[in-house]
PDB file of C-alpha atoms in Angstrom:
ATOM      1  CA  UNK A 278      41.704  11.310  62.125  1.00 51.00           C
ATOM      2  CA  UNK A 279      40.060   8.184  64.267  1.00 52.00           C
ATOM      3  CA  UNK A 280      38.178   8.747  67.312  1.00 52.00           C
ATOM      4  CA  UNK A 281      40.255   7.587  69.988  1.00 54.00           C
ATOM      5  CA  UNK A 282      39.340   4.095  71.725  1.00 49.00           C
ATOM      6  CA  UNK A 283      37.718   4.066  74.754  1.00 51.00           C
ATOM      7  CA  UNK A 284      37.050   0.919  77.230  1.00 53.00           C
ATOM      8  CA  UNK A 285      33.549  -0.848  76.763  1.00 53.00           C
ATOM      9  CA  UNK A 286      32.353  -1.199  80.500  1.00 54.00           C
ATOM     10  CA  UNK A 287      30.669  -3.841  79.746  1.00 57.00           C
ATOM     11  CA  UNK A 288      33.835  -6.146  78.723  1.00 55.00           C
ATOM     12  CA  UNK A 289      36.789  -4.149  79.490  1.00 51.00           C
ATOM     13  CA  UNK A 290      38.754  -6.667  77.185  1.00 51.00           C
ATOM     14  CA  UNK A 291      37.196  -5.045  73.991  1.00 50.00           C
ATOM     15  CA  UNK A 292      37.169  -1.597  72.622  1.00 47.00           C
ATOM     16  CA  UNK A 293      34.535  -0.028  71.261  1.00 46.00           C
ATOM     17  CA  UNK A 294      34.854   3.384  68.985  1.00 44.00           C
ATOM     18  CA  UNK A 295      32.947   6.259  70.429  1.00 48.00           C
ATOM     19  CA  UNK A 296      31.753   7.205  67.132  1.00 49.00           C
ATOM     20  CA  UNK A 297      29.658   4.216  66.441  1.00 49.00           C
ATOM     21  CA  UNK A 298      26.172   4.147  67.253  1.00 52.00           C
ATOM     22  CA  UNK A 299      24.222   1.777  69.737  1.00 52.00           C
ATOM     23  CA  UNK A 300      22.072  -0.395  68.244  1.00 58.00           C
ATOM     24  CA  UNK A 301      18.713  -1.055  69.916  1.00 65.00           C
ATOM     25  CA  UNK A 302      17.793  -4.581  70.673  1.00 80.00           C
ATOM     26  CA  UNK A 303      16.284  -6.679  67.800  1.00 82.00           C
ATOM     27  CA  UNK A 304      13.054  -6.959  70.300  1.00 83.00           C
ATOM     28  CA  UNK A 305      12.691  -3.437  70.603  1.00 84.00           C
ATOM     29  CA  UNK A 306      12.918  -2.609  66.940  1.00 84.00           C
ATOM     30  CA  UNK A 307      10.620  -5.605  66.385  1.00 86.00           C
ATOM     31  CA  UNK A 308       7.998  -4.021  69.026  1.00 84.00           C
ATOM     32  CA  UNK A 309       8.539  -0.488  67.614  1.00 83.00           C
ATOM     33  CA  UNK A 310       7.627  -1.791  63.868  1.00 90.00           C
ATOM     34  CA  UNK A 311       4.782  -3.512  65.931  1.00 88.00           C
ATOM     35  CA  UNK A 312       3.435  -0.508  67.245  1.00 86.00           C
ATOM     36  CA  UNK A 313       3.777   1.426  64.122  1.00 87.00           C
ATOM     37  CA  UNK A 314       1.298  -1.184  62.525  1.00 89.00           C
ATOM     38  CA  UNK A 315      -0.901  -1.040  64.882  1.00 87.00           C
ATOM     39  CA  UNK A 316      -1.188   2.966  65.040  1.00 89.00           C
ATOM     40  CA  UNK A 317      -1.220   2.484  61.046  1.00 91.00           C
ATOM     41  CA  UNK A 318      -4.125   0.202  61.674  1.00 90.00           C
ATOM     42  CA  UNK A 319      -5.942   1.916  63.766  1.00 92.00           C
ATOM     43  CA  UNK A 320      -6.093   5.142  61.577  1.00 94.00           C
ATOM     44  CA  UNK A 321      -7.383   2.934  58.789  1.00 94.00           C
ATOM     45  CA  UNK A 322     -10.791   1.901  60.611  1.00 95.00           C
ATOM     46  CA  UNK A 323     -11.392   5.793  61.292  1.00 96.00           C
ATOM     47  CA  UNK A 324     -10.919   6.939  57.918  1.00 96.00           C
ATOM     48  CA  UNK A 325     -13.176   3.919  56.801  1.00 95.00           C
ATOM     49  CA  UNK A 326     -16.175   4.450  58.473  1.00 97.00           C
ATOM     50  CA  UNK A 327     -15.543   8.260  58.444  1.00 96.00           C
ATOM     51  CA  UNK A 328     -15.312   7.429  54.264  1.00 96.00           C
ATOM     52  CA  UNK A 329     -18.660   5.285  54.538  1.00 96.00           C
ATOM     53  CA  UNK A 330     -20.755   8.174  56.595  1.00 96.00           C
ATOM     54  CA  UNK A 331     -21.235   9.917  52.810  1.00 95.00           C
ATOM     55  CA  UNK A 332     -19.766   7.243  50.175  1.00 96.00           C
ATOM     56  CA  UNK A 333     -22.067   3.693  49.543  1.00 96.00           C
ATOM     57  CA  UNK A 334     -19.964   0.840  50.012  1.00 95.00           C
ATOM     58  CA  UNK A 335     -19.264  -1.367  47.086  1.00 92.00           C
ATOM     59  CA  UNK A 336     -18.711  -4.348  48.424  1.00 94.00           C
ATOM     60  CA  UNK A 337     -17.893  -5.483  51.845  1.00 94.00           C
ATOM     61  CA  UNK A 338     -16.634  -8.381  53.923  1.00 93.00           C
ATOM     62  CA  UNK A 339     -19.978 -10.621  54.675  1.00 91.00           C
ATOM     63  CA  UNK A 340     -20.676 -10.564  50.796  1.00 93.00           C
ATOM     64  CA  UNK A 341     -17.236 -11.396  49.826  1.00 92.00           C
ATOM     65  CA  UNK A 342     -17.074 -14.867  52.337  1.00 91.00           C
ATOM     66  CA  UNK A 343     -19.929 -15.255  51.278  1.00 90.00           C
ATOM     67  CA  UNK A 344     -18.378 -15.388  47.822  1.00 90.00           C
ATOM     68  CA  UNK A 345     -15.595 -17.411  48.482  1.00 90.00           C
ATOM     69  CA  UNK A 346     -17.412 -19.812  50.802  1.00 88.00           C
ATOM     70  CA  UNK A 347     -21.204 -20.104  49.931  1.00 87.00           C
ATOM     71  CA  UNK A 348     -22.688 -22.489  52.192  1.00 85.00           C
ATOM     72  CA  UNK A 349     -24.692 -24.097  48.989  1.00 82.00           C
ATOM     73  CA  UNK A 350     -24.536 -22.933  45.262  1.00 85.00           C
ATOM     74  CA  UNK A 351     -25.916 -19.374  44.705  1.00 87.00           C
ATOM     75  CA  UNK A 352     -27.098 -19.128  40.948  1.00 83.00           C
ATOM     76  CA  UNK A 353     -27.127 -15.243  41.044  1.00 89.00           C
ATOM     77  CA  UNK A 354     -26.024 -12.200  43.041  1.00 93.00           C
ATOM     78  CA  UNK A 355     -28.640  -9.777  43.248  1.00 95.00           C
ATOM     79  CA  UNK A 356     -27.656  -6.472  45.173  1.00 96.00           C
ATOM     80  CA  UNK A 357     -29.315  -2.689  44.075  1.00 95.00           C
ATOM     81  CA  UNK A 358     -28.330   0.256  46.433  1.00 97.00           C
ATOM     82  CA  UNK A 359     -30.962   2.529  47.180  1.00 98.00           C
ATOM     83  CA  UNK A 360     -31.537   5.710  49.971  1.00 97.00           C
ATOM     84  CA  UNK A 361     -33.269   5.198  52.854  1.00 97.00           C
ATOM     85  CA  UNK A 362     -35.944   7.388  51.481  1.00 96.00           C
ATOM     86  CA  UNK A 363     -36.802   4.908  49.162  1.00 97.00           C
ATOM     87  CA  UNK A 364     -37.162   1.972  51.303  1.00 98.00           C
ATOM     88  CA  UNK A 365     -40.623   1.256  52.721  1.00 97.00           C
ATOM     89  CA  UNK A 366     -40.947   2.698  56.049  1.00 97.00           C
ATOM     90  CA  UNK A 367     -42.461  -0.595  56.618  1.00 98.00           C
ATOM     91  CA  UNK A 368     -38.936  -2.566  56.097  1.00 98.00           C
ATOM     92  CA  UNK A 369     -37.674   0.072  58.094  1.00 98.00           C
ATOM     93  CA  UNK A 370     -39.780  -0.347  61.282  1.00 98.00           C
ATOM     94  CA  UNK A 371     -40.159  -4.209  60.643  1.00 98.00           C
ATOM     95  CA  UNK A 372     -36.279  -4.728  60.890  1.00 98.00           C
ATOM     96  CA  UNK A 373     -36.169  -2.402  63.453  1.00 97.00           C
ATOM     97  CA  UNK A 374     -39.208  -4.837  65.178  1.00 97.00           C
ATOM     98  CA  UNK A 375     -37.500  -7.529  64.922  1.00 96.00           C
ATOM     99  CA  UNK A 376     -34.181  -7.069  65.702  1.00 95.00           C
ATOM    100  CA  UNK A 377     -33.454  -4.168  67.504  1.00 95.00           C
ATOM    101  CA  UNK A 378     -35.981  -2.032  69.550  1.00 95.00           C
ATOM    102  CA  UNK A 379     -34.334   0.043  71.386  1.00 95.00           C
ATOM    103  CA  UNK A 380     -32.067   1.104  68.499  1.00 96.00           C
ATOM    104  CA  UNK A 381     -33.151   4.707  68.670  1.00 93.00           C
ATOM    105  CA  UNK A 382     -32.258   4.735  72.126  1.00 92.00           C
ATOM    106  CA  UNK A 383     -28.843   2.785  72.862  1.00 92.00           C
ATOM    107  CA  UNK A 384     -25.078   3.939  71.786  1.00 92.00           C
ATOM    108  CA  UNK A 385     -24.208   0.732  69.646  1.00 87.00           C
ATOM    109  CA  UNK A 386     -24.792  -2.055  72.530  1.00 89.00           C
ATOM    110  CA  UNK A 387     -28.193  -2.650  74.523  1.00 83.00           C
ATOM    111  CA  UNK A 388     -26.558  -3.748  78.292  1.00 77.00           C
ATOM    112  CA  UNK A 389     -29.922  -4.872  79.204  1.00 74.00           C
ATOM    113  CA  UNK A 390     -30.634  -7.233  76.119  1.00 68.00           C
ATOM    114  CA  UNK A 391     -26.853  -8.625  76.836  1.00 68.00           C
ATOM    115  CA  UNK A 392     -27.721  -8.963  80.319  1.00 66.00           C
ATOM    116  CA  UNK A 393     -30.869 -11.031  79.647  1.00 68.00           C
ATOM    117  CA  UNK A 394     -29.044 -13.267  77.025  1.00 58.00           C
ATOM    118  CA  UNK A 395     -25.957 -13.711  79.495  1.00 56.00           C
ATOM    119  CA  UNK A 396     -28.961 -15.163  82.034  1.00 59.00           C
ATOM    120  CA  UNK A 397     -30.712 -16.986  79.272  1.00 51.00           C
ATOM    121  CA  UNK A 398     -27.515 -19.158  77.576  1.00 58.00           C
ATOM    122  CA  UNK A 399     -26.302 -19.876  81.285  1.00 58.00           C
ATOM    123  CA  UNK A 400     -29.406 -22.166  81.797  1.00 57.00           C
ATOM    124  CA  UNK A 401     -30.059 -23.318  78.345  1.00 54.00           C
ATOM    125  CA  UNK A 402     -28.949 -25.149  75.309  1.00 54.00           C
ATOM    126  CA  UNK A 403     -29.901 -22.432  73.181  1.00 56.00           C
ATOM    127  CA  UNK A 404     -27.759 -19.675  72.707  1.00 52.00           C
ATOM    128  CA  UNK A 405     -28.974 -16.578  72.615  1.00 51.00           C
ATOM    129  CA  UNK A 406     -27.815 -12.862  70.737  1.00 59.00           C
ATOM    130  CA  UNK A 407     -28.258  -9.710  72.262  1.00 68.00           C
ATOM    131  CA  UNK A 408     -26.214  -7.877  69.099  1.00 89.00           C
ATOM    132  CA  UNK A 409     -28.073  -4.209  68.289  1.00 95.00           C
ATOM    133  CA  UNK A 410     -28.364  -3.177  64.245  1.00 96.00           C
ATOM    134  CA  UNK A 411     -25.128  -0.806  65.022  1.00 96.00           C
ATOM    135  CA  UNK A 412     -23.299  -4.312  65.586  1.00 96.00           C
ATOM    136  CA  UNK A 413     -24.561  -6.312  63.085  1.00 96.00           C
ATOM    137  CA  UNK A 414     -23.898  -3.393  60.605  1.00 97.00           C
ATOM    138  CA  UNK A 415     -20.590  -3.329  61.716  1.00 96.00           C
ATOM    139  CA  UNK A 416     -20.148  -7.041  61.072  1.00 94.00           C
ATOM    140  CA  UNK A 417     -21.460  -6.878  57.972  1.00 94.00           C
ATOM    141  CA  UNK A 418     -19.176  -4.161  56.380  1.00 96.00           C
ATOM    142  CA  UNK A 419     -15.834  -5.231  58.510  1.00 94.00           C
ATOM    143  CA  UNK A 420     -16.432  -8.395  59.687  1.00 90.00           C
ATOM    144  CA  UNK A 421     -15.750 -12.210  59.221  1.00 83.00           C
ATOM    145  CA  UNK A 422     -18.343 -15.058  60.489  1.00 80.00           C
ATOM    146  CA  UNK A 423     -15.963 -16.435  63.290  1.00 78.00           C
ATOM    147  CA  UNK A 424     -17.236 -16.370  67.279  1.00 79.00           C
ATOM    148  CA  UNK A 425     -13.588 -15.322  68.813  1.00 83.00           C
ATOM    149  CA  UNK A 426     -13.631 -12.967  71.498  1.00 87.00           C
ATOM    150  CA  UNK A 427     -11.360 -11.485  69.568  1.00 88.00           C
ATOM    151  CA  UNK A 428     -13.668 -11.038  66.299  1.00 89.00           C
ATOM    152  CA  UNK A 429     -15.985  -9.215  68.651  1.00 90.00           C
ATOM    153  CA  UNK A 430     -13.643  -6.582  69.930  1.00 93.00           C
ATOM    154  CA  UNK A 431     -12.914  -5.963  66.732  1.00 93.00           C
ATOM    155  CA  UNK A 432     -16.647  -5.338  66.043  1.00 95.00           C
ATOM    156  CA  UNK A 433     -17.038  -3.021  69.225  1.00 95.00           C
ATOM    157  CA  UNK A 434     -14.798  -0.912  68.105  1.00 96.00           C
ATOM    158  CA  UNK A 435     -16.317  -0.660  64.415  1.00 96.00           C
ATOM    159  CA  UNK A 436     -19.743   0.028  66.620  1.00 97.00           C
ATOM    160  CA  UNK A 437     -18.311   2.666  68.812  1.00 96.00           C
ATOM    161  CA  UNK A 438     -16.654   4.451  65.325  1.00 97.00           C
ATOM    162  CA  UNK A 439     -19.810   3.988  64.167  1.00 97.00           C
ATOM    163  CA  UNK A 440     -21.937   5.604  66.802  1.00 96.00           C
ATOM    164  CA  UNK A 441     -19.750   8.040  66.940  1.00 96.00           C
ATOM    165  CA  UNK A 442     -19.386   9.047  63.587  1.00 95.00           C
ATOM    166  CA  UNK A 443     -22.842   8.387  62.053  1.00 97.00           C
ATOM    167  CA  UNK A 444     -26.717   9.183  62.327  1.00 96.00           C
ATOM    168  CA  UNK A 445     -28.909   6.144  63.290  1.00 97.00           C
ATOM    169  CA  UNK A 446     -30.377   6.890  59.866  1.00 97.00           C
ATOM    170  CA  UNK A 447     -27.034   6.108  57.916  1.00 98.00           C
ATOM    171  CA  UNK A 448     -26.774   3.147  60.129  1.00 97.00           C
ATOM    172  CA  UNK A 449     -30.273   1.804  59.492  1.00 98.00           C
ATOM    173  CA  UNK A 450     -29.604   2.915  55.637  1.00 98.00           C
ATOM    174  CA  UNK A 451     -26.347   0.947  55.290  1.00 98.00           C
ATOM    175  CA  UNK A 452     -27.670  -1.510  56.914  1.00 98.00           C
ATOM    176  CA  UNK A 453     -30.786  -2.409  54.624  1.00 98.00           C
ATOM    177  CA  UNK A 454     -29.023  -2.370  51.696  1.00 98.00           C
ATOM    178  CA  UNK A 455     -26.084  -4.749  52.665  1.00 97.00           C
ATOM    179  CA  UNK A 456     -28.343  -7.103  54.948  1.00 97.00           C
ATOM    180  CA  UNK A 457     -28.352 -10.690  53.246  1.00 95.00           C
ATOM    181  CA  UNK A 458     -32.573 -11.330  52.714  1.00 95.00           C
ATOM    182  CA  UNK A 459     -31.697 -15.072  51.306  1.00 93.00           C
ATOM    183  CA  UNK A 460     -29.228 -17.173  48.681  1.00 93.00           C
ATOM    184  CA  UNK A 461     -27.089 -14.159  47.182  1.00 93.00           C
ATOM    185  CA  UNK A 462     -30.078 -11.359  47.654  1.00 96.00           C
ATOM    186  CA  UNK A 463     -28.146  -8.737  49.271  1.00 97.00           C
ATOM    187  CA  UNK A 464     -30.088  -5.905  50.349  1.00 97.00           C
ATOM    188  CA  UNK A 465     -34.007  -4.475  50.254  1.00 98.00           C
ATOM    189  CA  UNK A 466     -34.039  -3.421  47.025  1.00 98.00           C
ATOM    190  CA  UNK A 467     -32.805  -6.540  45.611  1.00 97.00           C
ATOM    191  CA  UNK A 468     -35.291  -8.792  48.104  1.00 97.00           C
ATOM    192  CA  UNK A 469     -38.524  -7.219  47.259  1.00 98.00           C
ATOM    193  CA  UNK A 470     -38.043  -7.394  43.475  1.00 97.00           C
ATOM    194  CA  UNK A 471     -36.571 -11.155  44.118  1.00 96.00           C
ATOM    195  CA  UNK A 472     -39.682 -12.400  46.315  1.00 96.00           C
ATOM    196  CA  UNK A 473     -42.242  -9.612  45.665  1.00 97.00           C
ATOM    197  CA  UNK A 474     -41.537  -8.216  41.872  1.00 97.00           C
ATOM    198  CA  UNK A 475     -41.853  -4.814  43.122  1.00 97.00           C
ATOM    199  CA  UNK A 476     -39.751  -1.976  44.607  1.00 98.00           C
ATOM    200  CA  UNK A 477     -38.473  -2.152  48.463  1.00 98.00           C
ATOM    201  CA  UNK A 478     -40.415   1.303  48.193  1.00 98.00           C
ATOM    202  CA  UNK A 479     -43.541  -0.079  47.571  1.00 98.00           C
ATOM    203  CA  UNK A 480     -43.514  -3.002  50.377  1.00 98.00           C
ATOM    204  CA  UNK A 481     -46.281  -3.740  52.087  1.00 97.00           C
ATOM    205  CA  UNK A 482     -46.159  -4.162  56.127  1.00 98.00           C
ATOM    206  CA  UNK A 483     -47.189  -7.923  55.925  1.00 97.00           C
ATOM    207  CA  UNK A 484     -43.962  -8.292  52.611  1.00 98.00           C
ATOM    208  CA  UNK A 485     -42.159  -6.378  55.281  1.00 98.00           C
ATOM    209  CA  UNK A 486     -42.635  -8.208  58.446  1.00 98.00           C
ATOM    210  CA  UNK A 487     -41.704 -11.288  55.836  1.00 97.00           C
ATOM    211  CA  UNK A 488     -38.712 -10.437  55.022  1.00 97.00           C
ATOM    212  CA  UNK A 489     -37.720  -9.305  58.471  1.00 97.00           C
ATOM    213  CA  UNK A 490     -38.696 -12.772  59.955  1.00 97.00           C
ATOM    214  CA  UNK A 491     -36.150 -14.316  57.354  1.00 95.00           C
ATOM    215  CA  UNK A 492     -33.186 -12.240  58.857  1.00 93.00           C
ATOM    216  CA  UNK A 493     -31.646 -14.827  61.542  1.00 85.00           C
ATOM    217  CA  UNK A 494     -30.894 -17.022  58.716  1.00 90.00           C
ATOM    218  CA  UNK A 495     -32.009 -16.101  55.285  1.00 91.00           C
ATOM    219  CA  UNK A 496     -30.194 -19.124  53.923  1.00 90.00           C
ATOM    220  CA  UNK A 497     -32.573 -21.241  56.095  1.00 91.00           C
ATOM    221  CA  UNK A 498     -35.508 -19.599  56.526  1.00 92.00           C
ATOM    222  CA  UNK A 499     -38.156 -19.325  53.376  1.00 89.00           C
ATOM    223  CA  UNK A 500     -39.697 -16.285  52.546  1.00 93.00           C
ATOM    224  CA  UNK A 501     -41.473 -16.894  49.654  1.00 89.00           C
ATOM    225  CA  UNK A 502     -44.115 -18.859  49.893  1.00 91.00           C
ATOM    226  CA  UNK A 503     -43.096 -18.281  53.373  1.00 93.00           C
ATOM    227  CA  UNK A 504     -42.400 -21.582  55.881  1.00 91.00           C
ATOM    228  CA  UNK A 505     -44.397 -22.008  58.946  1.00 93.00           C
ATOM    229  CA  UNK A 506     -41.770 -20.367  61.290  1.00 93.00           C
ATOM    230  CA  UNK A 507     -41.347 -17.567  58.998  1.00 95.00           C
ATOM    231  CA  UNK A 508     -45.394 -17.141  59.221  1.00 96.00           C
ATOM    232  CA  UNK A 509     -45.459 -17.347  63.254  1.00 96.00           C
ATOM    233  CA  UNK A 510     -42.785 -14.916  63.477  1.00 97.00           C
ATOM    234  CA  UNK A 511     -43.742 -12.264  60.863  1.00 97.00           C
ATOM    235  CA  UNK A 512     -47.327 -12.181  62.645  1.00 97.00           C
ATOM    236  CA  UNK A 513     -45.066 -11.346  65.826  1.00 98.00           C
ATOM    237  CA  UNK A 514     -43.225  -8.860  63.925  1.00 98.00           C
ATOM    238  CA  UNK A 515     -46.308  -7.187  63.307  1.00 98.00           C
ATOM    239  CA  UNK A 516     -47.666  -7.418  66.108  1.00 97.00           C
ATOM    240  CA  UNK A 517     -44.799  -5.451  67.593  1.00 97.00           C
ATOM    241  CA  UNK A 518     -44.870  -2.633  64.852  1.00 96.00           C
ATOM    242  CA  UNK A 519     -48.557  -1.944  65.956  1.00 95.00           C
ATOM    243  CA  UNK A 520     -46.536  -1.247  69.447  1.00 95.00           C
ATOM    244  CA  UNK A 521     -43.517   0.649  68.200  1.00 95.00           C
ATOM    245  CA  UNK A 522     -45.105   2.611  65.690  1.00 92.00           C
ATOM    246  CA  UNK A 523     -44.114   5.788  63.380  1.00 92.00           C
ATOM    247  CA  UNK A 524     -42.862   7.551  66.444  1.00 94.00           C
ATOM    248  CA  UNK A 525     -39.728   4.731  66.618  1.00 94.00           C
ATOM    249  CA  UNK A 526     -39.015   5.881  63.068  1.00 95.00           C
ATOM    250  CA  UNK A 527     -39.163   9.269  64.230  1.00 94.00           C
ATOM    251  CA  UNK A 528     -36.537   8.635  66.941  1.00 93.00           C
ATOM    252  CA  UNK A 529     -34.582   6.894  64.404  1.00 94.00           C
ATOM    253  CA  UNK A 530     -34.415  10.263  61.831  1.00 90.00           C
ATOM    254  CA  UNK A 531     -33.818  12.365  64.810  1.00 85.00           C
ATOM    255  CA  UNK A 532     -31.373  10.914  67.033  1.00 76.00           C
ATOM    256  CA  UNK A 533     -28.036  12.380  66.763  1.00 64.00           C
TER     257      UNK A 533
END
């Protein structure tokens, strides 16, 4: 038997059955799908880098665009993954030298090196980084090459998992062996039997401090036989090992 008919208040000249259900808006089922995505998103990045604290990555984003959109022909890809352990505590320190010094110290972002380079680009025509080797890690594995604000959220919040989630060691690890050392050389291994015919093991500091000077833009920058800038700023590089020395790398294996 039917439901009897009650008045719709909201147009007293129609009926509506009291059995039939009320449909939400198509805007908030459209939000609600929305948000699901997003949640389902979000979940995704933390099982990632959870995944990549013990499994090796096989391939990630910087590798692939570079792949699909090499900014000159690459005649080989040359990538070997290999443990920290057996990556010259040279490379280790130099990268460290050169790009990051205070990564032992700082949770994924140095506030005084992005203070300084906020100061710097305001009054000149160079732009300055400030990104630490937790960032550029992060870019490496998850990210793409464009400068949005947005792109950079999105790489904060790979950092912070990160941080949060890994040893500086992993970090530094990860990083070395997914770091692009020239034209389709993709990590130490790969770079010091490329330029040096030996293993990233067996690098010397000066090999080292070459290959670390290379790192702003290995597709620019020559290693081997280095270029003159390359040769000014690996005898910087070295300079600032001297400073740092083992007791950085110590930080580095320690620091939870």
């Amino acid at each position: 038997m039917a439901t009897p008919i009650i008045p719709d208040p909201d147009d007293p000249g129609q009926y509506a059955w009291e059995s039939d259900p009320v449909r939400p808006p198509l805007m908030r089922r459209l939000l609600g799908w929305l948000a699901k995505l997003l949640l389902a998103a979000l979940l995704s990045t933390i099982v990632s880098v959870a995944l990549l604290r013990f499994i090796d990555p096989p391939m990630w984003t910087w590798r692939i665009e570079r792949a699909l959109f090499p900014p000159a022909k690459v005649a080989e890809v040359k990538h070997d993954w290999v443990p920290l352990e057996q990556i010259s505590k040279e490379l280790q320190l130099a990268v460290i030298a050169a790009e990051d010094q205070r990564f032992a110290e700082h949770n994924g972002f140095d506030m005084d090196a992005i203070s300084s380079a906020f100061k710097h680009n305001q009054h000149s025509g160079r732009v300055r980084g400030a990104s630490t080797l937790s960032q550029q890690t992060a870019k490496n594995l998850f990210m793409w090459s464009d400068r949005s604000f947005l792109r950079k959220g999105i790489e904060a919040w790979f950092t912070l998992l990160m941080e949060l989630g890994w040893d500086k060691a992993r970090i530094l690890e990860v990083y070395l062996n997914i770091v692009e050392f020239g034209p389709g050389i993709y990590g130490a291994e790969a770079a010091a039997r490329h330029y040096f015919g030996k293993p990233a093991a067996r690098l010397t500091r000066y090999e080292a401090s070459l290959l670390a000077a290379a790192l702003p833009n290995p597709w620019r920058y020559r290693v081997q036989p280095p270029s003159p800038y390359v040769q000014q700023r690996s005898a910087w590089i070295r300079r600032q090992m001297g400073q740092l020395g083992q007791v950085t790398l110590n930080k580095v294996q320690n620091a939870d």
